[in-house]
Coordinates of C-alpha atoms and ligand atoms in Angstrom, one line a residue:
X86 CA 118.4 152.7 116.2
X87 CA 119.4 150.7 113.0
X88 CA 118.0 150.5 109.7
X89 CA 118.5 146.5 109.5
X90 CA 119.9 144.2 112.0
X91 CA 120.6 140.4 110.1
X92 CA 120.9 138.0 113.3
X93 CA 122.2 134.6 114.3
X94 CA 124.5 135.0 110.9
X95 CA 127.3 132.3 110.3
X96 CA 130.2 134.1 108.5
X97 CA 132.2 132.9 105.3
X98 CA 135.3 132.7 108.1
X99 CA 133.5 130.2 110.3
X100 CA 132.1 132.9 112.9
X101 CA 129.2 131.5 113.8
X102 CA 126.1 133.7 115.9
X103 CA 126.7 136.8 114.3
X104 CA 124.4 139.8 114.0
X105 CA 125.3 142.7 111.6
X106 CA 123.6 146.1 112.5
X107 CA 123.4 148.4 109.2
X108 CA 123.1 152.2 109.1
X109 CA 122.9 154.5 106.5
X110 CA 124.2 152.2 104.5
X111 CA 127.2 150.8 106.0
X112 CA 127.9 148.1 108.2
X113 CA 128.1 150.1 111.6
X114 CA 128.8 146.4 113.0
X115 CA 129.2 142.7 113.0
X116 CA 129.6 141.1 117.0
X117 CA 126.9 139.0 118.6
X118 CA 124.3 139.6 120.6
X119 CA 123.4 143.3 119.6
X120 CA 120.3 144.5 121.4
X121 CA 119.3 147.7 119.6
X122 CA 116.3 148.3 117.5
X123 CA 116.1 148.2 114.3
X124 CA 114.3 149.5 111.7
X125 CA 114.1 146.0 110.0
X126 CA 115.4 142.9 111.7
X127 CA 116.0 139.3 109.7
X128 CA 116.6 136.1 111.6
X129 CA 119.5 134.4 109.5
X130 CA 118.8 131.3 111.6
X131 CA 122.3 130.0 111.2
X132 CA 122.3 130.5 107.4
X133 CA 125.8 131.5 105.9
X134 CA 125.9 135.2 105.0
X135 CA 128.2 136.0 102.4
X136 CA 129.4 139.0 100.6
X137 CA 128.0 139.2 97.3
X138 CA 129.1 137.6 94.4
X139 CA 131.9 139.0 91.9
X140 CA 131.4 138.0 88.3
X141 CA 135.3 139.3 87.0
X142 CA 135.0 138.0 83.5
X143 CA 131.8 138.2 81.5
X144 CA 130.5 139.5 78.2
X145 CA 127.5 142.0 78.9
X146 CA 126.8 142.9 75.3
X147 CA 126.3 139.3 73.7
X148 CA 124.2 137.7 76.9
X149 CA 121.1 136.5 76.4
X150 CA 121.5 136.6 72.6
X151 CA 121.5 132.5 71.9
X152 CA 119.6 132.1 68.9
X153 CA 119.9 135.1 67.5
X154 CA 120.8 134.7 64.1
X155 CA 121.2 131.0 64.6
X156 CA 122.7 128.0 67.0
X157 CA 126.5 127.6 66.8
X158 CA 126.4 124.5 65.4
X159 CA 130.2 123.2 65.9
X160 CA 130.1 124.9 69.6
X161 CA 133.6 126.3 69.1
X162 CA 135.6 129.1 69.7
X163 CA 136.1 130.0 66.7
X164 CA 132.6 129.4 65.2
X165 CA 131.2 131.5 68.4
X166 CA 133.4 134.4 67.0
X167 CA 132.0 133.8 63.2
X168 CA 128.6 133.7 64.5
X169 CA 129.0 137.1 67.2
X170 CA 130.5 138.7 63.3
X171 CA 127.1 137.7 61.8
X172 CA 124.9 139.1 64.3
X173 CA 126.8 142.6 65.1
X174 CA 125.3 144.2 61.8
X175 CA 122.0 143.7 63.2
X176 CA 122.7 144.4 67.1
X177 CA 120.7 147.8 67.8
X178 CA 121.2 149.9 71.1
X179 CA 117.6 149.3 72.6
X180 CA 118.2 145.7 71.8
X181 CA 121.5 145.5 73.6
X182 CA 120.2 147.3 77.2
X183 CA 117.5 145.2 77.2
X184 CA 119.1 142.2 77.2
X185 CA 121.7 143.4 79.7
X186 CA 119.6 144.8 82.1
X187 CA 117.3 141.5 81.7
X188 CA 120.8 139.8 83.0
X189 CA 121.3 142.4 85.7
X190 CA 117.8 141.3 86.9
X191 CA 119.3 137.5 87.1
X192 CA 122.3 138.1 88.6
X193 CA 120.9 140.6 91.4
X194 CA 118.6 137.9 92.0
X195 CA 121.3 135.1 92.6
X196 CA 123.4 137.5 95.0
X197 CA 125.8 138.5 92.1
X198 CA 126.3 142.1 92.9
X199 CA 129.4 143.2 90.7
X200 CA 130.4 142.5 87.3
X201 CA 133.0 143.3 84.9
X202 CA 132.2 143.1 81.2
X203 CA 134.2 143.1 78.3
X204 CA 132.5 144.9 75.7
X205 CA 133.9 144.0 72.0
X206 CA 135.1 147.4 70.6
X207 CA 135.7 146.2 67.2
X208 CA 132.5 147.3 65.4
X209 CA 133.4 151.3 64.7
X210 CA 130.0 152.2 65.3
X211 CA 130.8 151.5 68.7
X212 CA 127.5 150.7 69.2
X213 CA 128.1 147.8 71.9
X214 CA 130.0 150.7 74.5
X215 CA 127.2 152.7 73.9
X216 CA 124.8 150.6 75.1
X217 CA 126.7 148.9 77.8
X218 CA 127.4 152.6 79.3
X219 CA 123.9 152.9 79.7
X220 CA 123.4 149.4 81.5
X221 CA 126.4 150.8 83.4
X222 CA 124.6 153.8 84.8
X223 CA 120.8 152.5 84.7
X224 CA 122.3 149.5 87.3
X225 CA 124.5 151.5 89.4
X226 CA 121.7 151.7 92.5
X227 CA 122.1 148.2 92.6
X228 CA 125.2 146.3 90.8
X229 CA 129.0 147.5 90.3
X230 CA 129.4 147.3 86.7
X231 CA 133.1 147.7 85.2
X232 CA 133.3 147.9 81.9
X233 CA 136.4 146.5 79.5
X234 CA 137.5 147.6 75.9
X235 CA 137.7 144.2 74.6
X236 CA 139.0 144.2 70.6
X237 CA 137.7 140.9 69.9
X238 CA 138.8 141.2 66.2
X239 CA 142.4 141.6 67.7
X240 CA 143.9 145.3 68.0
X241 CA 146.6 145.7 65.6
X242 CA 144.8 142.2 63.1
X243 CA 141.3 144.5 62.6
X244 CA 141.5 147.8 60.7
X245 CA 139.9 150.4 62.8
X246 CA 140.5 148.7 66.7
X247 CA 143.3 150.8 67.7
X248 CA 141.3 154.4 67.0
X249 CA 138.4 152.5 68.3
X250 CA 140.0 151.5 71.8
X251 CA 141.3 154.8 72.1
X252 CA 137.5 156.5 71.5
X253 CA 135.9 153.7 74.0
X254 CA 138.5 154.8 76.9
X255 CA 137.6 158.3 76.0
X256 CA 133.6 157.7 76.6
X257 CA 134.7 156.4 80.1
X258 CA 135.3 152.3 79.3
X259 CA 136.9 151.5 82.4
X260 CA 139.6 149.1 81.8
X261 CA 142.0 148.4 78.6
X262 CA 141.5 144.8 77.4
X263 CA 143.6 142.8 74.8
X264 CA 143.5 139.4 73.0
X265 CA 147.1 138.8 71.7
X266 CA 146.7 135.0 71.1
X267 CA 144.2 136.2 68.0
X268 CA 146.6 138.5 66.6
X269 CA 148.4 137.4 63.3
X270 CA 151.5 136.4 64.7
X271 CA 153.3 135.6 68.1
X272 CA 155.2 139.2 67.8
X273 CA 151.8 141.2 66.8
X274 CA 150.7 139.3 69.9
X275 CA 153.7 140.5 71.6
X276 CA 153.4 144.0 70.6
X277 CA 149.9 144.6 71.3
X278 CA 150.4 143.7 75.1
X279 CA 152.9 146.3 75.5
X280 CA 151.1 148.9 73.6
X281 CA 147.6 148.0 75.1
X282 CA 149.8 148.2 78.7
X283 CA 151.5 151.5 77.8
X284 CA 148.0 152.9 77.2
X285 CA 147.1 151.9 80.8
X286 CA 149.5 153.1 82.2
X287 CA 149.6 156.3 80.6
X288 CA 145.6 157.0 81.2
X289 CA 146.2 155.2 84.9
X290 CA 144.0 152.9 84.1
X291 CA 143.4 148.7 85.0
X292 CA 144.3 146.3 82.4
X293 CA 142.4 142.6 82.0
X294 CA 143.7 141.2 78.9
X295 CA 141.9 137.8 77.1
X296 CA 145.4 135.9 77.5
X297 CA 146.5 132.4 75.3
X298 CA 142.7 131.7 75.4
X299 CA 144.3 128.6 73.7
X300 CA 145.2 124.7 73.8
X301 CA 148.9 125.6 72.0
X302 CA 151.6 125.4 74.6
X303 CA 153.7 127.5 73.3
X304 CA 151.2 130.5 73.3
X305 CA 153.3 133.0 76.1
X306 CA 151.6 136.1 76.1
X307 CA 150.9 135.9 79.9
X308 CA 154.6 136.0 79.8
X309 CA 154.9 139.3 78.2
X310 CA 152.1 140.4 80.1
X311 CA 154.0 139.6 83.2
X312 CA 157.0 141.8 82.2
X313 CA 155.0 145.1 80.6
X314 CA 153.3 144.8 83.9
X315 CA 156.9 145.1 85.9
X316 CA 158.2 147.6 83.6
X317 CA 155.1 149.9 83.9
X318 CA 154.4 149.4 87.4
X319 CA 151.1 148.4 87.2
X320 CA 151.5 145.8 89.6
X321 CA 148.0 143.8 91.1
X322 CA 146.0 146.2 88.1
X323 CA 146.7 143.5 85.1
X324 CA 144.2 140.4 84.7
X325 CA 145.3 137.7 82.2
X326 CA 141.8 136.3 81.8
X327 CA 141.5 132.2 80.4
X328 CA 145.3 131.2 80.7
X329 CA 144.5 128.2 79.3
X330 CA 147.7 127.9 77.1
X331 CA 149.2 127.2 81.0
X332 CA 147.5 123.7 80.8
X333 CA 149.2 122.3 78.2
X334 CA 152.6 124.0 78.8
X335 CA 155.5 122.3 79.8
X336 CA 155.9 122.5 83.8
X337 CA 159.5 123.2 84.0
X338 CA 158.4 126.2 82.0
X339 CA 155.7 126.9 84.3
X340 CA 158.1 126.6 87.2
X341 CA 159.8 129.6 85.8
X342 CA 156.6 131.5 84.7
X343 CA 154.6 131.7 87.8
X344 CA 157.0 133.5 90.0
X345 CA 157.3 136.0 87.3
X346 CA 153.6 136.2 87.4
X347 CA 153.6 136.7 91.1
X348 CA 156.3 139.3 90.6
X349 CA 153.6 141.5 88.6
X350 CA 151.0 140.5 90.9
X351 CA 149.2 139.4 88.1
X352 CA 145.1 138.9 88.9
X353 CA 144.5 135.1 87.4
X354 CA 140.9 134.5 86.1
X355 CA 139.8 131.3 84.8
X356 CA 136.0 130.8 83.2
X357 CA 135.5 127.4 84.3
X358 CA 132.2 126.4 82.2
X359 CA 133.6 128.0 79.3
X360 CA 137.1 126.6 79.0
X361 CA 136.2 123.0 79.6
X362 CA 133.8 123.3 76.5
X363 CA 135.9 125.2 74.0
X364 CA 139.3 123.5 74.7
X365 CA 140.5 120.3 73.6
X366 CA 138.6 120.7 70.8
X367 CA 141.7 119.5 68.4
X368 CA 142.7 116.8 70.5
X369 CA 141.6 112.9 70.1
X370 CA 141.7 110.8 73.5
X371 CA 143.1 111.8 76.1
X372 CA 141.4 115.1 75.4
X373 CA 142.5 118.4 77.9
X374 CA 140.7 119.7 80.3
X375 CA 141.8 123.4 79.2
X376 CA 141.7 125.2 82.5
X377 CA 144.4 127.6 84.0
X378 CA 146.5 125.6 86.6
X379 CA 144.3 127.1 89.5
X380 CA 145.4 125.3 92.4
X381 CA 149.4 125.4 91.6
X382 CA 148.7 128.7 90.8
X383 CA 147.0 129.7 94.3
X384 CA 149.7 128.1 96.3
X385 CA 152.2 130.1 94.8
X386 CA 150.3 132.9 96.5
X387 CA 148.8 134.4 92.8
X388 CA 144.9 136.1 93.2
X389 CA 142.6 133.5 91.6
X390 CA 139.4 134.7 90.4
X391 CA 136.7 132.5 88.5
X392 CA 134.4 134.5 86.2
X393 CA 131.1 133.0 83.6
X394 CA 132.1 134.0 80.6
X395 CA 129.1 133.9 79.0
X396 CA 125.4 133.3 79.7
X397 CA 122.7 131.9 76.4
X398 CA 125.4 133.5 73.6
X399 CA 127.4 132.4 70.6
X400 CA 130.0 130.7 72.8
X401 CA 127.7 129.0 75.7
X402 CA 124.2 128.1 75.5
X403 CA 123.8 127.5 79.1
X404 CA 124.1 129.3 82.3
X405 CA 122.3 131.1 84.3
X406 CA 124.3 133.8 86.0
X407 CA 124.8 131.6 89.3
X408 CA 128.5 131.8 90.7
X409 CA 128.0 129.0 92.5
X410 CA 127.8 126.6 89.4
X411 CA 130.8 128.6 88.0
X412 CA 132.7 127.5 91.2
X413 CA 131.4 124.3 91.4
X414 CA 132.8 123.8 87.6
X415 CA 136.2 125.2 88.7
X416 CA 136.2 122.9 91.6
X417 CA 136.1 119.8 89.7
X418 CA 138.2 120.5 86.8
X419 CA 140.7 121.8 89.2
X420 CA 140.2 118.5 91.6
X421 CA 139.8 120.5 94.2
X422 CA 137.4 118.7 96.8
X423 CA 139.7 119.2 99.5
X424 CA 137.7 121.1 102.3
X425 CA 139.9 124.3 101.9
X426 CA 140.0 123.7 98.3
X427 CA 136.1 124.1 98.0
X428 CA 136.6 127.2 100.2
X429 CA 139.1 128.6 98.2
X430 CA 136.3 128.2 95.0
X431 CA 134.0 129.9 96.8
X432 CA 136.5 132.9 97.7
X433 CA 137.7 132.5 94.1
X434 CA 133.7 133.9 93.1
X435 CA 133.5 136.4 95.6
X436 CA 136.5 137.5 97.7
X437 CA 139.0 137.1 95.3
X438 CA 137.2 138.3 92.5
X439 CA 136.5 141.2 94.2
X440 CA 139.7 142.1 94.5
X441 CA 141.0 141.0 90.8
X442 CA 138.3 144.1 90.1
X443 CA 139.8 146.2 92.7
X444 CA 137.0 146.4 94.8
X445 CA 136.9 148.7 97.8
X446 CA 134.6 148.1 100.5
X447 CA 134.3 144.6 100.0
X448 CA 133.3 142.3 102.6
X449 CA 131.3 142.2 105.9
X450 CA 133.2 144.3 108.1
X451 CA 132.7 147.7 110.1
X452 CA 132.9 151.1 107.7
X453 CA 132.1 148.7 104.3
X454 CA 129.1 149.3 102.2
X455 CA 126.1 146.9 103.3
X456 CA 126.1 144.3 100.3
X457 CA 125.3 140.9 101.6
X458 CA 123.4 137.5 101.0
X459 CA 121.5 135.3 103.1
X460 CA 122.0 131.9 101.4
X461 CA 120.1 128.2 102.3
X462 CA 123.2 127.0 103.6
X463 CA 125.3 126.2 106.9
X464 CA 128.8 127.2 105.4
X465 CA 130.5 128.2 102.0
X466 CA 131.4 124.3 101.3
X467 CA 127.2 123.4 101.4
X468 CA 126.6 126.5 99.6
X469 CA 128.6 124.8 96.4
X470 CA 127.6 121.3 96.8
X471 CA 123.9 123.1 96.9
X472 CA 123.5 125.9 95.0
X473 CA 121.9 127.4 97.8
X474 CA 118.9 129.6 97.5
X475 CA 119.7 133.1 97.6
X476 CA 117.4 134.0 100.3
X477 CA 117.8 137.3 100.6
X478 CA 120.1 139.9 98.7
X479 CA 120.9 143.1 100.7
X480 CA 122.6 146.4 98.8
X481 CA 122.9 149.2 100.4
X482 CA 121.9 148.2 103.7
X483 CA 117.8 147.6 101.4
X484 CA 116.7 144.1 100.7
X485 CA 116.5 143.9 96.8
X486 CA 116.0 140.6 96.1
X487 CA 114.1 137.5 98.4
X488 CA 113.1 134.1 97.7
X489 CA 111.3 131.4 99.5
X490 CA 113.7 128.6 101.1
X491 CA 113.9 125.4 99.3
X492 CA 111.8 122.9 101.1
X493 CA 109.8 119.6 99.5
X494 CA 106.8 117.9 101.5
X495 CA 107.3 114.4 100.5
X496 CA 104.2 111.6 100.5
X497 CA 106.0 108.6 101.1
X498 CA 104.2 105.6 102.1
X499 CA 104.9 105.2 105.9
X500 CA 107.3 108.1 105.4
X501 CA 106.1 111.6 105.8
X502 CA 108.9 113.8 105.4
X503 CA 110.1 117.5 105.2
X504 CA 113.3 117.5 102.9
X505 CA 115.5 120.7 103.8
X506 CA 118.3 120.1 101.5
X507 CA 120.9 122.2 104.0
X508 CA 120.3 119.8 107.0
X509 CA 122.0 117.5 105.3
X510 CA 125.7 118.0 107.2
X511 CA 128.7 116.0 107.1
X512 CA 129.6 113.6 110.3
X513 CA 132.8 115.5 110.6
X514 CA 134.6 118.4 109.8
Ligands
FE2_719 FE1 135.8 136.2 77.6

């Protein structure tokens, strides 16, 4: 006897017809055809079912905050950061939670299951950790939450970060973040990677790093970040988040650059929506498209993650805590429309990003914990082109989120019509 059996399931890897029986829990198995009873049983009907969706980059503490004190006006970087310095002195902790767990509630909702946060240490009060420990534990029934030191001010360029950092890590902040491009100069920059990497490695902790988050080509932190990996052995546990510096730097460069990357294993995420709004802002026509090199990247065998950034904050007033839009972004700016290119921006949202978190248990498989999503959609290319409704969103084996398919009755004249927008399928494949 099973607690849920999900039938008729097509798989992320093509396997179509599957059922996967769930006990206590856990998957207990994914085959076709299994007979046994079950508590609960959902017809997938052919409907892709996905692991759930892996936000690797986001910022917990300023979501939903658009507004608040004002617009950013200019929509840049740098006028985001001005306006996030206006608005700490009146951020309060009850404020902060419920924001974050009002995003929680989105995300669960669209299948988004685990998230890491940076959480800006740079305000001594430390009120943002607080809080975001909180959300951390109040979620935990139902979404991962990681949480990142993140001195947004810079570490060694704002008085008070590195004792801060330090006190964050010791409240139980999960990961030690960085963001050397914003120090004063290249060498503080420098520095503050291998000090921020030394402090990982010390406390045996991950490191995901905001990394030449810039248009200038001869920002090279990811470099260094490279290197401090290899010489601390924290291979596959550093993240250079953004990249964007790699756009704009000169290829023969890059062609020695990436296989140092891939020596240290380095976890690459790129925030799509973000990054082709902030960069290029200096540049006339032609103007860059200020993403990571994602698909060069990937073939060189590198872990490509996409995260959102931001949701309705001072950087981005849009979003709405929906992966599939963030992989849809990444997919066009990368010009990636082959078939396995779509794929490999869905995997870059969920599988991959999974592991750029270090994820266990990730996945539909035997033994793994039973997180999964019944989307409005035939395969993981539809699911994109789509945004497919997330119809149902399973943790834990319990369904904790459902919503009604997407179907329109149309009145045309001499045309009654149903309009399922997933029976719409290519010719070929
Ligand atoms: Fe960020």
């Amino acid at each position: 006897m099973f607690d849920l059996i999900v039938s008729g399931a097509t798989l992320t890897d093509g396997r179509r017809g599957m059922d996967i029986a769930v006990l206590d829990g856990k998957i207990a198995a994914v085959e076709p055809g299994i007979t046994a009873p079950a508590t609960r049983r959902i017809d997938a009907a052919g409907h892709l079912v996905s692991p759930p969706f892996v936000d690797c980059h986001f910022h917990m503490d300023a979501t939903l905050s658009l507004g608040m004190p004002r617009m950013n006006q200019s929509g840049t970087l740098l006028e985001g950061i001005a306006l996030w310095g206006e608005l700490k002195p009146q951020l309060t902790h009850d404020g902060l939670v419920e924001r974050a767990l009002r995003y929680c509630d989105l995300a669960v909702s669209q299948g988004l299951l685990a998230i890491r946060s940076h959480v800006d240490i740079s305000d001594p009060r430390l009120l943002t950790v607080e809080a975001m420990l909180d959300v951390r534990e109040r979620v935990k029934p139902y979404l991962d939450l990681q949480l990142v030191a993140f001195p947004q001010d810079g570490y060694f360029r704002s008085d008070g970060a590195i004792a801060a950092l330090t006190r964050a890590l010791d409240m139980g902040v999960d990961v030690v973040g960085g963001i050397p491009h914003f120090e004063r100069t290249m060498a503080d920059g420098a520095a503050s990677v291998a000090a921020l990497c030394r402090i990982a490695a010390e406390r045996g902790l991950p490191v995901d790093m905001h990394c030449d988050e810039s248009d200038d080509p001869l920002s090279r932190h990811v470099e260094t970040l490279a290197a401090e990996t290899v010489r601390h052995g924290l291979q596959g546990r550093v993240a250079g988040s953004h990249l964007t510096s790699m756009h704009s730097m000169d290829t023969y460069y890059v062609s020695k650059l990436i296989p140092l990357m891939h020596e240290a294993d380095l976890q690459v995420i790129a925030n799509p929506l973000i990054n082709i709004t902030l960069q290029g802002r200096h540049d006339g026509y032609p103007k860059r498209r200020g993403q990571t090199r994602v698909p060069e990247l990937m073939a060189a065998g590198l872990n490509v993650a996409f995260g959102h950034d931001c949701v309705m904050d001072p950087w981005y007033s849009l979003g709405s805590g929906d992966m599939l839009e963030v992989a849809s972004m990444g997919l066009h700016v990368g010009q990636m429309t082959s078939r396995d290119g779509i794929r490999a921006c869905f995997d870059a949202v969920t599988v991959n990003a999974a592991r750029a978190m270090g994820l266990t248990e990730y996945g539909i498989a035997p033994g793994h914990r039973a997180d999964m999503v019944i989307l409005q959609a035939t395969d993981p290319i539809e699911a994109i082109r789509l945004r497919a409704t997330r119809l149902a969103v399973v943790r834990g084996g319990t369904v904790i989120s459902e919503t009604p398919a997407r179907r329109s009755a149309l009145s045309l004249p001499g045309r009654p019509a149903t309009v399922d927008p997933a029976e719409y399928a290519p010719k070929s494949d």
